[in-house]
Amino acid sequence: MKIDQSRLQKEIDSLALITEAEPPVVTRVLFSEADLRGRAFVKNLCREAGLVLREDAVGNIFARWVGLEKNLPPVVTGSHIDAIPNAGKYDGVVGVLGAIEAIRALKKSGFQPKRSIELIVFTAEEPTRFGIGCLGSRLLGGVLSSEKAAQLKDRAGKNLEFWRKRGGCKGKLASVKLPKNFYSAFVELHIEQGPILEREKISIGIVEKIAAPSSLRIYLTGVGGHAGATLMPGRRDAGLAGAEISLAVEHAAKNSGSADTVGTTGIFRIEPGAVNSVPCRAYLEIDLRDTQVKTRDAALKQIEKAARTICKRRGVKLEMERVNVDPPAICDAALVKTISEICRAEKISSKIMISRAYHDSLFMAEVCPTTMIFIPCFKGYSHRPDEFSSPAQIEKGAHILAECLALVASR
Ligand code: GLV
Ligand code: MN
Ligand code: MN
């Protein structure tokens, strides 16, 4: 079985040119023109590979290599092709295009799967459009109800119904949820997005746990006015309340008692946005994660308490919303062992590790036994245009994925 490294790299490079930004920057927000073209590109590769395509009501794409025993739960792999603003070309993409190449390599080798092997291209792993990550897999796993999903709105006030129609999705959102054990296993190939594998010169990471993400939205309303004529003592500056809340996020994450707590105020907008005007409104989105729920939840409460105190003191109206508060996912020990053994047999170095980033795997773990295969990336850079994994590293990842799919599909 041979992975065609140069074909895979060419496909990664071609998909990277389908972007809302100026290449090499990749931005592909859910159901934007670029995302729709990216989906068409991937679907075309799936068709060429002889896979049977279907799409669900939220736009998750399923591409199946039908196995000899059609009634057995399939083995599934996949990731996402949507990309946050100012991203690189590997996050998610390696797990989608790498899986297509793994399937092509298995087909070419003459392998016949007993169980069907399926690829899923998940809708909106990234939270850019609706503020919540893993939209497609949350619905598949039943972690997000169709009623809640239908209420999601983007920055312009356009709801999921609008966008999924635009994306050509058909059917009811309630039909997306999969029954438990619909699949026999899920394995996602992904770049590590952290520095450990590169630093330790290890080719493959095998994920045993995915850290617990959470996020908050904060709307602040103060009183605006003339920057020259409004004296400092009377001000109710929404921007400064937001600035203090951002510092409280940093403080809570740094002092949680766990080195694994990370807090980020990734969105901070002020209005009206004029140099000579006191900010009357501010909008913040806060991302808080940890490998342990206990310290994450304590930090979350501390941030919420700090926001209330700050706003009271500054006379700023506070509206706060928990967008998601998820537990960590524990990966399937038997799958982790299987991949460790494959790596050993292939003489490829591997390490069992934790994923600090979240992934669709977090929610696929609700459907079936799940794990992930990580490959190193340059300095651990991710969510930035200089994200990089070498063709040789990607080849190893796709190779191990192919071996794993073949083994699990034969059981
Ligand atoms: C995924 O993109 C994450 O933010 O972890
Ligand atoms: Mn990402
Ligand atoms: Mn990703």
Coordinates of C-alpha atoms and ligand atoms in Angstrom, one line a residue, residues 125-126 289 357-358 383, ligand 1:
E125 CA -15.7 22.7 13.0
E126 CA -14.6 26.3 13.4
R289 CA -10.3 25.3 28.1
A357 CA -7.4 21.7 20.6
Y358 CA -10.9 20.5 20.1
H383 CA -4.6 29.1 13.2
Ligands
GLV1 C1 -10.3 24.1 16.9 O1 -10.1 24.8 15.9 C2 -10.0 24.7 18.2 O2 -10.1 25.9 18.4 O3 -9.5 23.9 19.0

